[in-house]
Short mmCIF file of C-alpha atoms (C1' of nucleotides) in Angstrom, two decimals:
data_model
loop_
_atom_site.label_atom_id
_atom_site.label_comp_id
_atom_site.label_asym_id
_atom_site.label_seq_id
_atom_site.Cartn_x
_atom_site.Cartn_y
_atom_site.Cartn_z
CA UNK A 1 0.14 0.04 -0.08
CA UNK A 2 1.70 3.16 -1.28
CA UNK A 3 -0.45 5.46 -3.12
CA UNK A 4 1.90 8.38 -2.45
CA UNK A 5 -0.91 10.63 -3.48
CA UNK A 6 -3.52 12.75 -1.66
CA UNK A 7 -5.93 10.05 -0.47
CA UNK A 8 -9.06 12.17 0.02
CA UNK A 9 -9.91 10.97 -3.40
CA UNK A 10 -12.01 8.05 -4.54
CA UNK A 11 -10.25 4.99 -6.15
CA UNK A 12 -11.55 5.95 -9.51
CA UNK A 13 -10.25 9.52 -9.26
CA UNK A 14 -6.89 8.32 -8.36
CA UNK A 15 -6.95 5.87 -11.04
CA UNK A 16 -7.99 8.58 -13.72
CA UNK A 17 -5.36 10.81 -12.32
CA UNK A 18 -2.64 8.21 -12.64
CA UNK A 19 -3.94 7.19 -16.39
CA UNK A 20 -3.32 11.16 -17.24
CA UNK A 21 0.27 11.21 -15.76
CA UNK A 22 0.90 8.26 -18.19
CA UNK A 23 -0.62 9.78 -21.15
CA UNK A 24 1.24 13.11 -20.59
CA UNK A 25 4.50 11.18 -20.28
CA UNK A 26 3.81 9.45 -23.33
CA UNK A 27 3.36 12.58 -25.20
CA UNK A 28 6.50 13.99 -23.93
CA UNK A 29 8.36 10.82 -25.04
CA UNK A 30 6.77 11.11 -28.33
CA UNK A 31 7.65 14.65 -28.90
CA UNK A 32 11.38 13.79 -27.81
CA UNK A 33 11.69 10.68 -29.82
CA UNK A 34 9.05 10.21 -32.03
CA UNK A 35 5.69 8.41 -32.01
CA UNK A 36 7.21 5.18 -32.10
CA UNK A 37 10.58 5.78 -30.54
CA UNK A 38 9.91 4.64 -27.10
CA UNK A 39 8.74 1.41 -25.27
CA UNK A 40 6.69 0.64 -22.30
CA UNK A 41 9.75 0.32 -20.20
CA UNK A 42 10.81 3.91 -21.02
CA UNK A 43 7.44 5.12 -20.17
CA UNK A 44 7.09 3.29 -17.14
CA UNK A 45 10.65 4.67 -16.02
CA UNK A 46 9.24 8.38 -16.86
CA UNK A 47 6.43 7.90 -14.40
CA UNK A 48 8.14 5.91 -11.72
CA UNK A 49 6.71 2.56 -12.62
CA UNK A 50 7.89 -0.70 -14.19
CA UNK A 51 6.48 -1.47 -17.45
CA UNK A 52 4.00 -4.14 -16.33
CA UNK A 53 2.46 -1.78 -13.91
CA UNK A 54 1.14 0.10 -16.83
CA UNK A 55 -1.17 -2.50 -17.79
CA UNK A 56 -3.24 -1.84 -14.65
CA UNK A 57 -4.07 1.40 -16.59
CA UNK A 58 -4.07 0.39 -20.10
CA UNK A 59 -4.88 -2.90 -21.63
CA UNK A 60 -2.17 -2.41 -24.21
CA UNK A 61 0.04 -0.07 -26.15
CA UNK A 62 -2.43 0.50 -28.86
CA UNK A 63 -5.07 1.31 -26.17
CA UNK A 64 -2.62 4.04 -24.97
CA UNK A 65 -2.27 5.32 -28.42
CA UNK A 66 -6.14 5.55 -28.67
CA UNK A 67 -6.29 7.62 -25.56
CA UNK A 68 -3.63 9.99 -26.53
CA UNK A 69 -5.58 10.11 -29.81
CA UNK A 70 -8.83 10.97 -28.16
CA UNK A 71 -7.18 13.59 -25.86
CA UNK A 72 -5.59 15.25 -28.81
CA UNK A 73 -8.99 15.61 -30.55
CA UNK A 74 -10.45 16.77 -27.31
CA UNK A 75 -7.75 19.57 -27.34
CA UNK A 76 -8.44 20.56 -30.92
CA UNK A 77 -12.08 20.67 -30.06
CA UNK A 78 -11.57 23.05 -27.18
CA UNK A 79 -9.63 25.23 -29.73
CA UNK A 80 -12.62 25.44 -31.87
CA UNK A 81 -15.02 25.81 -28.79
CA UNK A 82 -12.95 28.90 -27.80
CA UNK A 83 -13.29 30.30 -31.17
CA UNK A 84 -17.16 29.93 -31.33
CA UNK A 85 -17.32 31.43 -27.96
CA UNK A 86 -15.59 34.64 -29.12
CA UNK A 87 -17.36 37.49 -30.84
CA UNK A 88 -15.82 37.03 -34.30
CA UNK A 89 -17.85 37.16 -37.55
CA UNK A 90 -18.08 34.21 -39.77
CA UNK A 91 -15.11 35.14 -42.03
CA UNK A 92 -12.74 36.09 -39.17
CA UNK A 93 -13.73 33.01 -37.61
CA UNK A 94 -12.61 31.00 -40.33
CA UNK A 95 -9.30 32.97 -40.74
CA UNK A 96 -8.48 32.68 -37.24
CA UNK A 97 -9.61 29.13 -37.10
CA UNK A 98 -7.10 28.34 -39.95
CA UNK A 99 -4.20 30.06 -38.15
CA UNK A 100 -5.08 28.19 -34.82
CA UNK A 101 -5.30 25.00 -36.44
CA UNK A 102 -2.01 25.31 -38.18
CA UNK A 103 -0.45 26.47 -34.77
CA UNK A 104 -2.03 23.56 -33.05
CA UNK A 105 -0.86 21.01 -35.61
CA UNK A 106 2.78 22.15 -35.85
CA UNK A 107 3.13 22.75 -32.30
CA UNK A 108 3.53 18.89 -31.90
CA UNK A 109 4.60 16.85 -34.79
CA UNK A 110 4.12 13.74 -33.07
CA UNK A 111 0.58 14.60 -32.42
CA UNK A 112 0.08 15.75 -36.03
CA UNK A 113 1.10 12.22 -37.18
CA UNK A 114 -1.18 10.37 -34.45
CA UNK A 115 -4.29 12.53 -35.36
CA UNK A 116 -3.99 13.14 -39.11
CA UNK A 117 -1.73 10.73 -40.71
CA UNK A 118 -1.71 6.75 -40.57
CA UNK A 119 1.74 6.27 -39.31
CA UNK A 120 1.27 3.47 -36.83
CA UNK A 121 0.23 0.46 -39.09
CA UNK A 122 -1.16 -1.58 -36.08
CA UNK A 123 -3.09 1.35 -34.51
CA UNK A 124 -6.76 2.08 -35.54
CA UNK A 125 -8.68 4.46 -33.62
CA UNK A 126 -11.50 3.00 -31.67
CA UNK A 127 -15.07 3.93 -32.65
CA UNK A 128 -15.64 6.27 -29.72
CA UNK A 129 -12.20 8.04 -30.39
CA UNK A 130 -13.09 8.21 -34.03
CA UNK A 131 -16.29 9.86 -33.32
CA UNK A 132 -14.61 12.69 -31.41
CA UNK A 133 -12.56 13.18 -34.57
CA UNK A 134 -15.87 13.33 -36.76
CA UNK A 135 -17.33 15.83 -34.12
CA UNK A 136 -14.11 18.16 -34.68
CA UNK A 137 -14.58 17.96 -38.41
CA UNK A 138 -18.38 18.74 -38.06
CA UNK A 139 -17.13 21.87 -36.12
CA UNK A 140 -15.15 23.05 -39.12
CA UNK A 141 -17.75 22.32 -41.52
CA UNK A 142 -20.10 24.51 -39.55
CA UNK A 143 -17.70 27.17 -39.45
CA UNK A 144 -16.99 27.08 -43.13
CA UNK A 145 -20.68 26.93 -43.78
CA UNK A 146 -21.14 29.89 -41.96
CA UNK A 147 -18.75 31.95 -44.02
CA UNK A 148 -20.39 30.84 -47.20
CA UNK A 149 -18.65 27.67 -48.02
CA UNK A 150 -21.31 25.10 -48.24
CA UNK A 151 -20.76 22.20 -50.49
CA UNK A 152 -19.04 18.97 -49.07
CA UNK A 153 -16.38 18.80 -51.61
CA UNK A 154 -15.14 22.16 -50.53
CA UNK A 155 -14.75 21.22 -47.00
CA UNK A 156 -12.48 18.48 -48.39
CA UNK A 157 -10.39 21.13 -50.09
CA UNK A 158 -10.25 23.04 -46.89
CA UNK A 159 -8.86 19.85 -44.68
CA UNK A 160 -6.43 18.98 -47.48
CA UNK A 161 -5.14 22.37 -47.38
CA UNK A 162 -4.91 22.77 -43.66
CA UNK A 163 -3.19 19.49 -43.08
CA UNK A 164 -0.95 19.91 -46.20
CA UNK A 165 0.47 23.29 -44.92
CA UNK A 166 1.24 21.97 -41.46
CA UNK A 167 2.79 18.62 -42.76
CA UNK A 168 4.96 20.63 -45.10
CA UNK A 169 6.03 22.81 -42.31
CA UNK A 170 7.06 20.23 -39.89
CA UNK A 171 8.58 18.01 -42.64
CA UNK A 172 10.69 20.38 -44.80
CA UNK A 173 11.10 23.39 -42.38
CA UNK A 174 10.83 22.16 -38.78
CA UNK A 175 11.52 25.21 -36.49
CA UNK A 176 11.05 27.59 -39.26
CA UNK A 177 8.01 29.43 -40.71
CA UNK A 178 7.95 29.04 -44.45
CA UNK A 179 4.47 27.44 -44.64
CA UNK A 180 3.32 29.53 -41.48
CA UNK A 181 3.83 32.60 -43.52
CA UNK A 182 1.37 31.72 -46.35
CA UNK A 183 -1.53 30.53 -44.19
CA UNK A 184 -3.20 33.71 -44.39
CA UNK A 185 -2.73 34.06 -48.12
CA UNK A 186 -3.89 30.52 -48.69
CA UNK A 187 -6.90 31.14 -46.57
CA UNK A 188 -7.87 34.19 -48.73
CA UNK A 189 -7.29 32.02 -52.07
CA UNK A 190 -9.53 29.38 -50.74
CA UNK A 191 -12.22 31.59 -49.38
CA UNK A 192 -12.36 33.35 -52.90
CA UNK A 193 -12.23 29.90 -54.52
CA UNK A 194 -14.83 27.88 -52.41
CA UNK A 195 -17.53 30.40 -51.44
CA UNK A 196 -20.88 30.05 -52.98
CA UNK A 197 -19.77 27.22 -54.98
CA UNK B 1 29.27 -20.56 -55.94
CA UNK B 2 25.70 -20.42 -56.92
CA UNK B 3 24.65 -17.43 -58.65
CA UNK B 4 21.53 -18.94 -60.15
CA UNK B 5 21.58 -16.07 -62.52
CA UNK B 6 22.64 -15.69 -66.32
CA UNK B 7 26.14 -15.31 -65.81
CA UNK B 8 26.92 -13.37 -69.01
CA UNK B 9 26.95 -10.40 -66.75
CA UNK B 10 29.71 -8.50 -65.03
CA UNK B 11 29.95 -8.92 -61.40
CA UNK B 12 28.82 -5.28 -60.93
CA UNK B 13 25.71 -5.94 -63.17
CA UNK B 14 24.78 -9.03 -61.04
CA UNK B 15 25.00 -7.01 -57.86
CA UNK B 16 23.09 -4.33 -58.97
CA UNK B 17 20.47 -6.75 -60.10
CA UNK B 18 20.23 -8.26 -56.90
CA UNK B 19 20.16 -4.85 -55.05
CA UNK B 20 17.17 -4.11 -57.41
CA UNK B 21 15.42 -7.30 -56.37
CA UNK B 22 16.01 -6.45 -52.64
CA UNK B 23 14.65 -2.96 -53.21
CA UNK B 24 11.63 -4.26 -54.95
CA UNK B 25 10.85 -6.84 -52.32
CA UNK B 26 11.00 -3.97 -49.75
CA UNK B 27 8.59 -1.81 -51.38
CA UNK B 28 6.27 -4.74 -51.55
CA UNK B 29 6.52 -5.36 -47.82
CA UNK B 30 6.04 -1.83 -47.29
CA UNK B 31 2.77 -1.69 -49.21
CA UNK B 32 1.40 -4.75 -47.41
CA UNK B 33 2.52 -3.94 -43.77
CA UNK B 34 3.65 -0.35 -43.69
CA UNK B 35 6.93 1.12 -44.16
CA UNK B 36 8.19 0.03 -40.71
CA UNK B 37 6.06 -3.03 -40.56
CA UNK B 38 8.78 -5.60 -41.67
CA UNK B 39 12.35 -6.66 -40.39
CA UNK B 40 15.33 -7.64 -42.18
CA UNK B 41 14.42 -11.43 -41.57
CA UNK B 42 11.23 -10.97 -43.41
CA UNK B 43 12.90 -9.08 -46.35
CA UNK B 44 15.39 -11.87 -46.61
CA UNK B 45 12.95 -14.45 -46.81
CA UNK B 46 11.10 -12.52 -49.58
CA UNK B 47 14.11 -12.63 -51.86
CA UNK B 48 15.32 -16.15 -50.73
CA UNK B 49 18.14 -15.01 -48.50
CA UNK B 50 19.02 -14.84 -44.75
CA UNK B 51 19.05 -11.57 -43.14
CA UNK B 52 22.81 -11.31 -42.80
CA UNK B 53 23.26 -11.62 -46.54
CA UNK B 54 21.43 -8.55 -46.99
CA UNK B 55 24.43 -6.66 -45.68
CA UNK B 56 26.37 -7.79 -48.52
CA UNK B 57 24.02 -5.26 -50.64
CA UNK B 58 23.10 -2.80 -48.11
CA UNK B 59 25.20 -1.41 -45.15
CA UNK B 60 22.11 -1.00 -42.96
CA UNK B 61 18.34 -0.79 -42.94
CA UNK B 62 18.65 2.89 -43.42
CA UNK B 63 20.60 2.54 -46.26
CA UNK B 64 18.04 0.48 -47.83
CA UNK B 65 15.43 3.08 -47.03
CA UNK B 66 17.79 5.71 -48.63
CA UNK B 67 17.88 3.75 -51.82
CA UNK B 68 14.08 3.55 -51.64
CA UNK B 69 13.71 7.08 -51.25
CA UNK B 70 16.02 7.76 -54.28
CA UNK B 71 14.42 5.39 -56.29
CA UNK B 72 10.89 6.88 -55.31
CA UNK B 73 11.98 10.51 -56.54
CA UNK B 74 13.43 8.93 -59.99
CA UNK B 75 10.13 7.55 -60.56
CA UNK B 76 8.56 10.95 -59.77
CA UNK B 77 10.98 12.65 -62.00
CA UNK B 78 10.18 10.30 -64.88
CA UNK B 79 6.60 11.35 -64.43
CA UNK B 80 7.42 14.97 -64.73
CA UNK B 81 9.79 14.45 -67.62
CA UNK B 82 7.14 12.55 -69.58
CA UNK B 83 4.96 15.48 -68.89
CA UNK B 84 7.45 17.94 -70.33
CA UNK B 85 8.31 16.07 -73.35
CA UNK B 86 4.43 16.19 -74.30
CA UNK B 87 3.23 18.96 -76.34
CA UNK B 88 0.92 20.42 -73.71
CA UNK B 89 0.78 24.04 -73.13
CA UNK B 90 1.95 25.49 -69.65
CA UNK B 91 -1.44 25.57 -67.98
CA UNK B 92 -2.48 22.27 -69.18
CA UNK B 93 0.93 20.73 -67.95
CA UNK B 94 0.37 22.27 -64.62
CA UNK B 95 -3.15 20.58 -64.70
CA UNK B 96 -2.03 17.20 -65.83
CA UNK B 97 0.89 17.50 -63.68
CA UNK B 98 -1.26 18.00 -60.53
CA UNK B 99 -3.22 14.84 -61.52
CA UNK B 100 -0.39 12.81 -62.16
CA UNK B 101 1.23 13.58 -59.01
CA UNK B 102 -1.73 12.96 -56.98
CA UNK B 103 -2.04 9.45 -58.84
CA UNK B 104 1.53 8.94 -58.17
CA UNK B 105 1.04 9.71 -54.31
CA UNK B 106 -1.95 7.86 -53.57
CA UNK B 107 -0.91 4.57 -55.68
CA UNK B 108 1.41 3.71 -52.71
CA UNK B 109 0.92 5.05 -49.36
CA UNK B 110 4.11 3.68 -47.99
CA UNK B 111 5.90 5.70 -50.67
CA UNK B 112 3.92 8.69 -49.82
CA UNK B 113 5.03 8.48 -46.31
CA UNK B 114 8.83 7.84 -47.06
CA UNK B 115 9.16 10.60 -49.89
CA UNK B 116 6.92 13.37 -48.46
CA UNK B 117 6.51 12.85 -44.86
CA UNK B 118 8.92 12.24 -42.04
CA UNK B 119 7.82 9.02 -40.66
CA UNK B 120 10.84 7.05 -39.65
CA UNK B 121 12.72 9.12 -37.14
CA UNK B 122 16.02 7.55 -37.56
CA UNK B 123 16.05 7.92 -41.18
CA UNK B 124 17.26 10.95 -42.84
CA UNK B 125 17.81 10.91 -46.72
CA UNK B 126 21.57 11.11 -47.81
CA UNK B 127 22.97 14.20 -49.37
CA UNK B 128 22.76 12.63 -52.67
CA UNK B 129 19.13 11.38 -52.43
CA UNK B 130 18.04 14.71 -51.09
CA UNK B 131 19.58 16.28 -54.16
CA UNK B 132 17.19 14.17 -56.27
CA UNK B 133 14.17 15.37 -54.13
CA UNK B 134 15.29 19.04 -54.72
CA UNK B 135 15.62 18.17 -58.46
CA UNK B 136 11.97 17.19 -58.70
CA UNK B 137 10.81 20.30 -56.86
CA UNK B 138 12.96 22.52 -59.25
CA UNK B 139 10.81 20.82 -62.08
CA UNK B 140 7.43 21.46 -60.36
CA UNK B 141 8.66 25.04 -59.87
CA UNK B 142 9.69 25.33 -63.29
CA UNK B 143 6.21 24.03 -64.79
CA UNK B 144 4.45 26.56 -62.33
CA UNK B 145 6.50 29.43 -63.63
CA UNK B 146 5.83 28.83 -67.09
CA UNK B 147 1.98 28.90 -66.20
CA UNK B 148 2.42 32.29 -64.67
CA UNK B 149 2.94 31.38 -61.13
CA UNK B 150 6.21 33.08 -60.35
CA UNK B 151 6.80 33.80 -56.54
CA UNK B 152 8.32 31.42 -54.33
CA UNK B 153 5.67 31.41 -51.65
CA UNK B 154 3.18 30.35 -53.98
CA UNK B 155 5.32 27.32 -54.86
CA UNK B 156 5.19 26.39 -51.09
CA UNK B 157 1.22 26.66 -51.47
CA UNK B 158 1.29 24.25 -54.27
CA UNK B 159 3.26 21.85 -52.51
CA UNK B 160 1.06 21.84 -49.64
CA UNK B 161 -1.86 21.47 -51.56
CA UNK B 162 -0.56 18.49 -53.52
CA UNK B 163 0.64 16.51 -50.68
CA UNK B 164 -2.26 17.62 -48.38
CA UNK B 165 -4.79 16.13 -51.10
CA UNK B 166 -2.97 13.05 -51.41
CA UNK B 167 -2.52 12.48 -47.66
CA UNK B 168 -6.12 13.11 -46.99
CA UNK B 169 -7.00 10.60 -49.77
CA UNK B 170 -5.00 7.79 -48.34
CA UNK B 171 -5.53 8.52 -44.69
CA UNK B 172 -9.36 9.06 -44.56
CA UNK B 173 -10.67 7.51 -47.66
CA UNK B 174 -8.32 4.73 -48.71
CA UNK B 175 -9.45 3.07 -51.92
CA UNK B 176 -12.04 5.65 -52.62
CA UNK B 177 -12.16 9.14 -54.55
CA UNK B 178 -13.12 11.82 -52.17
CA UNK B 179 -10.06 13.74 -52.83
CA UNK B 180 -9.17 12.61 -56.26
CA UNK B 181 -12.56 14.08 -57.08
CA UNK B 182 -11.65 17.60 -56.29
CA UNK B 183 -8.03 17.84 -57.52
CA UNK B 184 -9.01 19.72 -60.60
CA UNK B 185 -11.12 22.14 -58.90
CA UNK B 186 -8.55 22.64 -56.51
CA UNK B 187 -6.06 23.34 -59.16
CA UNK B 188 -8.32 25.89 -60.63
CA UNK B 189 -8.68 27.46 -57.54
CA UNK B 190 -4.80 27.75 -56.82
CA UNK B 191 -4.26 28.95 -60.52
CA UNK B 192 -6.66 31.55 -60.08
CA UNK B 193 -5.07 32.52 -56.54
CA UNK B 194 -1.51 32.43 -57.44
CA UNK B 195 -0.86 33.62 -60.83
CA UNK B 196 0.90 36.86 -61.14
CA UNK B 197 1.14 37.44 -57.51
"C1'" DG C 1 -1.45 -1.68 -7.15
"C1'" DT C 2 3.23 -2.48 -7.94
"C1'" DC C 3 6.78 -5.52 -7.96
"C1'" DT C 4 10.01 -9.49 -9.98
"C1'" DA C 5 10.56 -12.88 -13.36
"C1'" DT C 6 9.95 -14.46 -17.43
"C1'" DA C 7 7.94 -15.59 -21.79
"C1'" DA C 8 8.21 -15.52 -26.63
"C1'" DA C 9 9.37 -13.07 -30.28
"C1'" DT C 10 11.70 -9.60 -32.79
"C1'" DG C 11 14.87 -6.15 -33.72
"C1'" DG C 12 19.35 -4.78 -36.37
"C1'" DA C 13 23.75 -6.27 -37.04
"C1'" DT C 14 28.20 -9.10 -36.75
"C1'" DA C 15 31.76 -13.33 -36.88
"C1'" DG C 16 33.50 -16.61 -39.11
"C1'" DA C 17 33.01 -21.42 -41.89
"C1'" DC C 18 32.26 -22.76 -46.37
"C1'" DG D 1 28.45 -14.37 -51.81
"C1'" DT D 2 25.65 -17.26 -48.73
"C1'" DC D 3 25.17 -19.45 -44.77
"C1'" DT D 4 24.81 -20.65 -39.53
"C1'" DA D 5 25.38 -19.11 -35.29
"C1'" DT D 6 25.07 -15.94 -32.19
"C1'" DC D 7 25.02 -11.31 -29.87
"C1'" DC D 8 22.85 -8.13 -27.34
"C1'" DA D 9 19.41 -5.31 -27.04
"C1'" DT D 10 14.73 -4.73 -27.02
"C1'" DT D 11 9.79 -5.52 -27.70
"C1'" DT D 12 4.98 -6.12 -25.64
"C1'" DA D 13 2.70 -8.78 -22.66
"C1'" DT D 14 1.61 -12.41 -18.79
"C1'" DA D 15 2.08 -14.91 -14.12
"C1'" DG D 16 2.26 -14.73 -9.71
"C1'" DA D 17 4.30 -13.12 -4.87
"C1'" DC D 18 3.75 -9.50 -2.04
#
DNA sequence: GTCTATAAATGGATAGAC
DNA sequence: GTCTATCCATTTATAGAC
């Protein structure tokens, strides 16, 4: 018996807190060594545990990836919610949203790969987690509709553009701003080209 | 002594041929199991060798990736060369080039990841291989300039768009045509937006 | 809930016989 | 040029003591 944590919490709360500590450590390792560049031993060491103890909190490494995936999309959803709560007009919302998405995506290339590319062959997001991703996409769709971009094909162009800019930035100019510098201009071009299609 | 190959070839020719067989097998495994989903044992088995024998032809697994990378860009360069040789006008060349790039990229998602994304943390293309990539980019740049897209920032928008469309297609609609269907429209939009910037 | 011990496999890579 | 044998590290995951 050595929880080492404030124990005026329920068992479930303590468990959830530990899960979060593990997920945070996994993100940190992913940022440092890449999404697949660490093992459960390393992760355990990071949180002061041996690898087998992690199985108390996650059924497998892929289950852990799934939680990271879900959490990543929850963070992105929060970004869009903060946007919607603001008092920006429809077009400004699209403009700011694009900048924020880009910033979100390039801030963590491991997260970019997990959320938007299919980099781990064995990992497929669970139905629940994938639903979160769809929710965020719906948010983007909504935002674009409000600005006059109404057809579904145009939405696909926007997602390609946004992920493309971010991917190019982290792949071909990490730490720089080559693609960051063209985000606004690209938004202008797409707005002009996809409105009232 | 058991070459099992027609021996009216020089030693270097036989060596080069075997290297090619290995690279082809590596591509096949990458397509089937993902870029990192196979080991040297599997690769050896695929070409009728034990893993250690592969070291006669490649210094390391990353050296093999490097050859795959170079070969991928040589194939892409060939695509653009066939385009330049045709009798298309500048704008038609951009339009056809975009379609061909998209087709090339989605035809093999492992190749897409190796050539355009940074998916294997330990792999960095050699200077020689990277020069090939630059050559192909210059080709694209040339093609766009001829069509009136002259500023470097616009080129960055185009590469983001092209890779973004392909990545979305293989990540979110593999086997489908959701993003394939918007390539032409996207080219129109970008041509309208980046010409004579 | 955490540990040790270990399974069972796989990883890339090297030595040295033939 | 290919092999066997092997190294040494590492992987995810499980069993069972505490």
